[in-house]
Amino acid sequence: MNVAVFSTKRYDREFLEKAAGSRHRLRFYAPKLDLSTASLVAGCEGICVFVNDCLDEPVLAQLAQLGVKLVALRCAGFNNVDLAAAQRHGLTVARVPAYSPFAVAEHAVAMILALNRKIYRAYNRVREGNFALDGLLGFDLHGRTVGLIGTGKIGAVFARIMTGFGCRIVAFDPFENKECLELGVAYERLDSVLEQSDVISLHCPLTPENHHLINAAAIAGMKEGVMLINTSRGALIDTVAVVDALKRGRIGALGLDVYEEENELFFEDLSGRVLQDDVFMRLLTFPNVLITGHQAFFTREALEGIAATTMSSISEFEEFGTCANRVVQAS
Ligand code: NAI
């Protein structure tokens, strides 16, 4: 199949080309998919897109008009796709439902450890010959309560790792995961999880129902000085409310790998530009905030898994007109 690949980086090309072999002809484009770039798909039956490509109704309508049949997301989340519009325009949407859940879970743990023990501050201090310990005080994770929102594939791996540290895990998820129950994870109501936890980590998808799940009211119900980690999707958090809570010390530490306005920032080198997002810039001024640019998935194993699954979905669709990783809109 001819496939137009959007938002391509050097590493995408390397892994996708290897997985495609000679079966599919991939055309790589650096720009994001939006209405201004959609015409690049001419001659392609498939497209391959990532987390910040725009797949709203106008874009999907244009893709369909140009002969696209398959939208293959090379990620797990599909909050950037208007699934109802895709269906109306006869487009099949596929995603990569699972690829190294370890990559994301381990990144969340890395953020917890770095924030708790102030590793990023210590690194800078020592390089400048400053060996003072003031301001670097952490706490034992052992014996702490960790709140888990979302106990799917990534949440379960995260729970296993944190159990290894000797943490007590309380979780909220409408569906209980047997693996988590076996680990001793206690399922509770969301407000109860927020109230008890020393560390809260988000591992659920972004849906219209849970937009700004962590808002001012939710923060008011959390422990004073809680550590909040988001490696899922930016809009699960109301960033303005979180900035306010950081200023008041209600949130004691914040680790973000995702940000609600990230599509204007992440995955690009903007180091020579003046960033215009004042909320993001305010976040960068806090000594207890650690931000990474949507890199939680970024391990060799995850990229191999993503490329292999994406290409096998394209092959399956080419052969059977559908594929197992098709995303169906919940009714
Ligand atoms: P999964 O589908 O295995 O698990 C998601 C779980 O969240 C399910 O158990 C579901 O019942 C639960 N859930 C749904 N709505 C919820 C709500 N409102 N409150 C609590 N739980 C809820 O998904 P997986 O593979 O564990 O991934 C989780 C999320 O991680 C993805 O949706 C994606 O947004 C994010 N992600 C981030 C990456 C990164 O690089 N930062 C990479 C891959 C995924």
Short mmCIF file of C-alpha atoms and ligand atoms in Angstrom, two decimals:
data_model
loop_
_atom_site.label_atom_id
_atom_site.label_comp_id
_atom_site.label_asym_id
_atom_site.label_seq_id
_atom_site.Cartn_x
_atom_site.Cartn_y
_atom_site.Cartn_z
CA MET A 1 0.00 0.00 0.00
CA ASN A 2 1.14 3.59 -0.59
CA VAL A 3 1.19 5.27 2.81
CA ALA A 4 1.78 8.95 3.63
CA VAL A 5 3.55 9.26 6.99
CA PHE A 6 3.04 12.59 8.80
CA SER A 7 5.03 14.25 11.61
CA THR A 8 8.03 12.16 10.59
CA LYS A 9 11.24 12.32 12.60
CA ARG A 10 14.48 10.54 11.71
CA TYR A 11 13.76 7.80 14.25
CA ASP A 12 10.22 7.19 12.87
CA ARG A 13 11.64 6.68 9.41
CA GLU A 14 14.33 4.29 10.63
CA PHE A 15 11.91 2.00 12.51
CA LEU A 16 8.95 2.21 10.08
CA GLU A 17 11.06 1.52 6.98
CA LYS A 18 12.59 -1.51 8.59
CA ALA A 19 9.16 -2.89 9.57
CA ALA A 20 7.59 -2.12 6.14
CA GLY A 21 10.24 -4.03 4.17
CA SER A 22 9.28 -4.10 0.50
CA ARG A 23 5.57 -4.66 1.11
CA HIS A 24 4.51 -1.02 1.62
CA ARG A 25 5.72 2.18 -0.03
CA LEU A 26 6.05 4.85 2.64
CA ARG A 27 6.17 8.56 1.79
CA PHE A 28 7.59 10.50 4.71
CA TYR A 29 6.51 14.07 5.49
CA ALA A 30 7.91 16.17 8.34
CA PRO A 31 4.85 18.47 8.76
CA LYS A 32 1.90 17.60 10.93
CA LEU A 33 -1.33 16.55 9.25
CA ASP A 34 -3.88 19.35 9.15
CA LEU A 35 -6.05 20.98 6.53
CA SER A 36 -3.05 22.72 4.95
CA THR A 37 -1.05 19.49 4.50
CA ALA A 38 -3.86 16.98 3.79
CA SER A 39 -3.37 17.27 0.02
CA LEU A 40 0.00 15.48 0.40
CA VAL A 41 -1.92 12.19 0.63
CA ALA A 42 -2.82 12.16 -3.07
CA GLY A 43 -2.11 8.67 -4.44
CA CYS A 44 -2.07 7.05 -0.99
CA GLU A 45 -4.69 4.64 0.32
CA GLY A 46 -3.27 4.81 3.82
CA ILE A 47 -1.85 7.43 6.15
CA CYS A 48 0.24 7.00 9.27
CA VAL A 49 -0.12 9.68 11.97
CA PHE A 50 0.98 10.50 15.52
CA VAL A 51 -0.39 12.09 18.70
CA ASN A 52 -0.55 15.73 17.59
CA ASP A 53 -1.77 15.29 14.02
CA CYS A 54 -5.19 16.83 13.45
CA LEU A 55 -7.92 14.39 12.40
CA ASP A 56 -11.05 16.48 12.76
CA GLU A 57 -14.06 16.38 10.42
CA PRO A 58 -12.72 18.77 7.72
CA VAL A 59 -9.38 16.93 7.51
CA LEU A 60 -11.04 13.50 7.45
CA ALA A 61 -13.46 14.64 4.74
CA GLN A 62 -10.55 15.77 2.59
CA LEU A 63 -8.62 12.55 3.17
CA ALA A 64 -11.64 10.50 2.10
CA GLN A 65 -12.12 12.64 -0.99
CA LEU A 66 -8.49 12.05 -1.97
CA GLY A 67 -8.95 8.26 -1.74
CA VAL A 68 -7.60 7.46 1.72
CA LYS A 69 -9.19 4.36 3.27
CA LEU A 70 -7.02 3.72 6.34
CA VAL A 71 -5.76 6.01 9.11
CA ALA A 72 -3.05 4.13 11.02
CA LEU A 73 -2.15 5.85 14.30
CA ARG A 74 1.35 4.97 15.47
CA CYS A 75 0.32 5.48 19.10
CA ALA A 76 -2.15 4.09 21.64
CA GLY A 77 -4.28 7.18 22.34
CA PHE A 78 -6.83 8.29 19.72
CA ASN A 79 -8.25 11.44 21.36
CA ASN A 80 -7.08 13.49 18.33
CA VAL A 81 -9.42 11.60 15.95
CA ASP A 82 -13.09 12.41 15.40
CA LEU A 83 -14.17 8.76 15.19
CA ALA A 84 -17.78 9.54 14.28
CA ALA A 85 -16.60 11.67 11.35
CA ALA A 86 -14.15 8.94 10.27
CA GLN A 87 -17.02 6.48 10.18
CA ARG A 88 -19.23 8.89 8.22
CA HIS A 89 -16.48 9.27 5.61
CA GLY A 90 -15.83 5.52 5.35
CA LEU A 91 -12.36 5.66 6.91
CA THR A 92 -11.00 2.83 9.03
CA VAL A 93 -8.94 4.01 12.01
CA ALA A 94 -6.34 1.67 13.52
CA ARG A 95 -4.04 2.25 16.48
CA VAL A 96 -1.29 0.44 18.37
CA PRO A 97 -3.19 -0.73 21.44
CA ALA A 98 -0.13 -2.15 23.18
CA TYR A 99 3.60 -1.67 22.86
CA SER A 100 6.01 -1.85 25.73
CA PRO A 101 3.83 -0.61 28.61
CA PHE A 102 7.16 -0.73 30.46
CA ALA A 103 8.44 2.34 28.57
CA VAL A 104 5.71 4.67 29.89
CA ALA A 105 5.45 3.13 33.37
CA GLU A 106 9.23 3.33 33.85
CA HIS A 107 9.22 6.98 32.74
CA ALA A 108 6.54 7.79 35.32
CA VAL A 109 8.70 6.13 37.98
CA ALA A 110 11.77 8.05 36.74
CA MET A 111 9.83 11.29 37.23
CA ILE A 112 8.80 10.33 40.76
CA LEU A 113 12.37 9.48 41.76
CA ALA A 114 13.86 12.57 40.09
CA LEU A 115 11.32 14.91 41.70
CA ASN A 116 11.47 13.33 45.13
CA ARG A 117 15.27 13.29 45.36
CA LYS A 118 15.69 16.49 43.28
CA ILE A 119 18.10 14.75 40.92
CA TYR A 120 17.84 17.49 38.26
CA ARG A 121 18.77 20.15 40.85
CA ALA A 122 21.59 18.05 42.32
CA TYR A 123 23.02 17.42 38.84
CA ASN A 124 23.27 21.16 38.15
CA ARG A 125 24.63 21.99 41.60
CA VAL A 126 27.43 19.42 41.53
CA ARG A 127 28.53 20.55 38.07
CA GLU A 128 28.98 24.04 39.53
CA GLY A 129 30.92 22.78 42.54
CA ASN A 130 27.97 23.32 44.89
CA PHE A 131 27.77 20.33 47.22
CA ALA A 132 25.28 21.84 49.69
CA LEU A 133 22.28 19.64 50.49
CA ASP A 134 19.81 22.37 51.48
CA GLY A 135 16.68 22.13 49.33
CA LEU A 136 17.38 18.52 48.26
CA LEU A 137 15.49 16.77 51.06
CA GLY A 138 13.28 13.91 49.87
CA PHE A 139 11.16 11.23 51.52
CA ASP A 140 11.21 7.43 51.62
CA LEU A 141 8.85 6.01 49.02
CA HIS A 142 8.66 2.87 51.14
CA GLY A 143 5.40 2.90 53.08
CA ARG A 144 3.86 5.78 51.09
CA THR A 145 0.45 5.62 49.43
CA VAL A 146 0.45 5.90 45.66
CA GLY A 147 -2.80 6.72 43.87
CA LEU A 148 -3.25 5.22 40.43
CA ILE A 149 -5.88 6.60 38.04
CA GLY A 150 -6.31 4.02 35.29
CA THR A 151 -5.18 0.43 35.79
CA GLY A 152 -4.85 -0.83 32.21
CA LYS A 153 -1.64 -2.13 30.69
CA ILE A 154 0.59 0.79 31.72
CA GLY A 155 -1.08 1.28 35.10
CA ALA A 156 -0.57 -2.41 35.95
CA VAL A 157 3.17 -2.26 35.18
CA PHE A 158 3.45 0.97 37.18
CA ALA A 159 1.62 -0.68 40.12
CA ARG A 160 4.02 -3.63 40.04
CA ILE A 161 7.09 -1.38 40.11
CA MET A 162 5.74 0.81 42.93
CA THR A 163 4.77 -2.28 44.92
CA GLY A 164 8.45 -3.24 44.66
CA PHE A 165 9.35 0.02 46.42
CA GLY A 166 7.10 -1.00 49.30
CA CYS A 167 4.31 1.45 48.46
CA ARG A 168 0.62 0.89 49.16
CA ILE A 169 -1.38 1.31 45.94
CA VAL A 170 -4.93 2.64 45.83
CA ALA A 171 -6.58 2.92 42.44
CA PHE A 172 -9.55 4.28 40.57
CA ASP A 173 -10.71 2.66 37.34
CA PRO A 174 -14.28 1.78 36.29
CA PHE A 175 -12.91 -1.70 35.49
CA GLU A 176 -10.81 -3.70 37.94
CA ASN A 177 -7.68 -5.37 36.56
CA LYS A 178 -7.07 -8.90 37.87
CA GLU A 179 -3.30 -8.39 37.73
CA CYS A 180 -3.62 -5.33 39.98
CA LEU A 181 -5.95 -7.11 42.41
CA GLU A 182 -3.36 -9.91 42.69
CA LEU A 183 -0.70 -7.29 43.51
CA GLY A 184 -2.87 -6.09 46.39
CA VAL A 185 -4.03 -2.86 44.72
CA ALA A 186 -7.12 -1.50 46.53
CA TYR A 187 -9.83 -0.11 44.22
CA GLU A 188 -11.64 2.90 45.67
CA ARG A 189 -13.70 5.88 44.59
CA LEU A 190 -11.80 8.67 42.82
CA ASP A 191 -12.22 11.16 45.69
CA SER A 192 -10.96 8.59 48.18
CA VAL A 193 -7.86 7.87 46.04
CA LEU A 194 -7.11 11.59 45.72
CA GLU A 195 -7.57 12.14 49.46
CA GLN A 196 -5.17 9.41 50.65
CA SER A 197 -2.33 9.54 48.16
CA ASP A 198 1.16 10.97 48.65
CA VAL A 199 1.84 10.46 44.94
CA ILE A 200 -0.84 10.41 42.21
CA SER A 201 -0.07 9.07 38.73
CA LEU A 202 -2.47 9.27 35.77
CA HIS A 203 -2.65 6.29 33.40
CA CYS A 204 -6.07 6.59 31.78
CA PRO A 205 -6.95 7.70 28.24
CA LEU A 206 -8.31 11.19 27.59
CA THR A 207 -12.01 11.10 26.76
CA PRO A 208 -14.67 13.85 26.55
CA GLU A 209 -15.87 12.70 30.01
CA ASN A 210 -12.55 13.06 31.84
CA HIS A 211 -11.29 16.32 30.29
CA HIS A 212 -9.75 18.30 33.21
CA LEU A 213 -10.29 15.36 35.58
CA ILE A 214 -7.69 17.05 37.78
CA ASN A 215 -9.28 20.48 38.27
CA ALA A 216 -9.46 22.92 41.21
CA ALA A 217 -12.11 20.84 43.00
CA ALA A 218 -10.11 17.60 42.63
CA ILE A 219 -6.94 19.34 43.85
CA ALA A 220 -8.81 20.69 46.89
CA GLY A 221 -9.50 17.07 47.87
CA MET A 222 -5.82 16.02 47.68
CA LYS A 223 -3.25 15.83 50.48
CA GLU A 224 -1.28 19.01 51.09
CA GLY A 225 2.06 18.71 49.24
CA VAL A 226 0.99 15.79 47.01
CA MET A 227 3.18 14.79 44.06
CA LEU A 228 1.23 14.65 40.78
CA ILE A 229 2.52 12.78 37.70
CA ASN A 230 0.92 12.86 34.24
CA THR A 231 2.35 10.69 31.47
CA SER A 232 -1.05 10.10 29.81
CA ARG A 233 -2.61 13.09 28.04
CA GLY A 234 -2.24 16.78 28.85
CA ALA A 235 -5.90 17.74 29.00
CA LEU A 236 -6.57 15.33 31.88
CA ILE A 237 -5.18 18.23 33.94
CA ASP A 238 -6.46 21.79 34.17
CA THR A 239 -3.02 23.40 33.98
CA VAL A 240 -4.13 26.81 35.25
CA ALA A 241 -5.60 25.19 38.39
CA VAL A 242 -2.38 23.23 38.87
CA VAL A 243 -0.23 26.38 38.57
CA ASP A 244 -2.39 27.99 41.24
CA ALA A 245 -2.02 24.94 43.51
CA LEU A 246 1.78 24.95 43.02
CA LYS A 247 1.91 28.62 44.02
CA ARG A 248 0.01 27.84 47.23
CA GLY A 249 2.08 24.72 47.99
CA ARG A 250 -0.96 22.46 47.80
CA ILE A 251 0.80 20.49 45.08
CA GLY A 252 4.32 19.75 46.33
CA ALA A 253 5.78 18.41 43.08
CA LEU A 254 4.60 18.03 39.50
CA GLY A 255 5.93 15.75 36.78
CA LEU A 256 4.52 16.19 33.27
CA ASP A 257 5.37 14.31 30.11
CA VAL A 258 2.28 15.69 28.39
CA TYR A 259 0.73 19.14 28.30
CA GLU A 260 -2.69 20.24 27.09
CA GLU A 261 -1.27 22.72 24.56
CA GLU A 262 1.70 20.53 23.62
CA ASN A 263 0.96 20.41 19.90
CA GLU A 264 2.35 23.95 19.62
CA LEU A 265 5.58 22.94 21.39
CA PHE A 266 6.60 19.32 21.67
CA PHE A 267 8.75 17.27 19.30
CA GLU A 268 10.42 20.40 17.84
CA ASP A 269 13.65 22.27 18.68
CA LEU A 270 12.32 25.69 19.69
CA SER A 271 15.42 26.67 21.68
CA GLY A 272 16.07 29.74 19.50
CA ARG A 273 12.51 31.08 19.76
CA VAL A 274 10.58 33.11 22.28
CA LEU A 275 7.87 30.79 23.55
CA GLN A 276 4.47 32.45 23.63
CA ASP A 277 2.65 30.08 25.97
CA ASP A 278 2.63 31.95 29.31
CA VAL A 279 1.11 29.10 31.29
CA PHE A 280 3.84 26.72 30.12
CA MET A 281 6.52 29.32 30.84
CA ARG A 282 5.13 29.80 34.37
CA LEU A 283 5.37 26.03 34.93
CA LEU A 284 9.06 26.16 34.00
CA THR A 285 9.77 28.66 36.79
CA PHE A 286 8.89 26.28 39.65
CA PRO A 287 11.79 24.41 41.27
CA ASN A 288 9.48 21.46 41.98
CA VAL A 289 8.21 20.93 38.42
CA LEU A 290 9.84 18.50 36.00
CA ILE A 291 8.65 18.49 32.38
CA THR A 292 9.64 16.15 29.57
CA GLY A 293 8.36 16.57 26.01
CA HIS A 294 6.16 13.50 25.48
CA GLN A 295 9.07 11.07 25.60
CA ALA A 296 7.65 8.41 27.91
CA PHE A 297 7.12 6.03 24.97
CA PHE A 298 10.59 6.65 23.59
CA THR A 299 12.50 3.39 24.02
CA ARG A 300 13.97 1.15 21.34
CA GLU A 301 11.60 -1.68 22.28
CA ALA A 302 8.56 0.60 22.07
CA LEU A 303 9.54 2.02 18.66
CA GLU A 304 10.10 -1.51 17.30
CA GLY A 305 6.72 -2.60 18.68
CA ILE A 306 4.92 0.47 17.29
CA ALA A 307 6.43 0.03 13.81
CA ALA A 308 5.73 -3.72 13.68
CA THR A 309 2.09 -3.37 14.80
CA THR A 310 1.43 -0.40 12.49
CA MET A 311 2.76 -2.26 9.46
CA SER A 312 0.90 -5.47 10.30
CA SER A 313 -2.36 -3.47 10.63
CA ILE A 314 -1.73 -1.93 7.20
CA SER A 315 -1.02 -5.38 5.68
CA GLU A 316 -4.13 -6.85 7.32
CA PHE A 317 -6.30 -3.99 6.08
CA GLU A 318 -4.88 -4.36 2.56
CA GLU A 319 -5.73 -8.06 2.56
CA PHE A 320 -9.07 -8.18 4.41
CA GLY A 321 -10.42 -4.61 4.30
CA THR A 322 -10.33 -4.41 8.11
CA CYS A 323 -7.89 -5.11 10.94
CA ALA A 324 -7.87 -6.31 14.53
CA ASN A 325 -6.51 -3.00 15.84
CA ARG A 326 -9.37 -1.03 14.38
CA VAL A 327 -10.68 1.65 16.75
CA VAL A 328 -14.44 1.48 17.12
CA GLN A 329 -16.35 4.34 18.66
CA ALA A 330 -17.89 3.40 22.00
CA SER A 331 -21.68 3.48 21.66
P1 NAI B 1 -5.30 0.79 28.54
O1 NAI B 1 -6.44 0.93 27.58
O2 NAI B 1 -4.64 -0.54 28.70
O3 NAI B 1 -5.79 1.25 30.02
C1 NAI B 1 -6.49 2.42 30.27
C2 NAI B 1 -7.30 2.20 31.55
O4 NAI B 1 -7.87 3.46 31.92
C3 NAI B 1 -8.45 1.21 31.38
O5 NAI B 1 -8.38 0.23 32.40
C4 NAI B 1 -9.71 2.06 31.51
O6 NAI B 1 -10.79 1.37 32.12
C5 NAI B 1 -9.19 3.19 32.39
N1 NAI B 1 -9.99 4.42 32.36
C6 NAI B 1 -10.67 4.97 31.33
N2 NAI B 1 -11.25 6.13 31.71
C7 NAI B 1 -10.91 6.30 33.02
C8 NAI B 1 -11.20 7.32 33.98
N3 NAI B 1 -11.94 8.39 33.66
N4 NAI B 1 -10.69 7.18 35.22
C9 NAI B 1 -9.94 6.10 35.56
N5 NAI B 1 -9.62 5.12 34.69
C10 NAI B 1 -10.11 5.22 33.44
O7 NAI B 1 -4.26 1.93 28.14
P2 NAI B 1 -2.70 1.98 28.43
O8 NAI B 1 -1.96 1.26 27.37
O9 NAI B 1 -2.45 1.60 29.84
O10 NAI B 1 -2.41 3.54 28.22
C11 NAI B 1 -2.96 4.52 29.07
C12 NAI B 1 -2.75 5.89 28.45
O11 NAI B 1 -1.37 6.23 28.46
C13 NAI B 1 -3.13 6.00 26.97
O12 NAI B 1 -4.50 6.20 26.79
C14 NAI B 1 -2.34 7.22 26.52
O13 NAI B 1 -3.11 8.37 26.73
C15 NAI B 1 -1.14 7.23 27.49
N6 NAI B 1 0.12 6.97 26.80
C16 NAI B 1 1.11 7.92 26.89
C17 NAI B 1 2.32 7.74 26.25
C18 NAI B 1 3.44 8.72 26.38
O14 NAI B 1 4.44 8.62 25.64
N7 NAI B 1 3.39 9.69 27.27
C19 NAI B 1 2.54 6.54 25.42
C20 NAI B 1 1.46 5.58 25.45
C21 NAI B 1 0.29 5.80 26.11
#
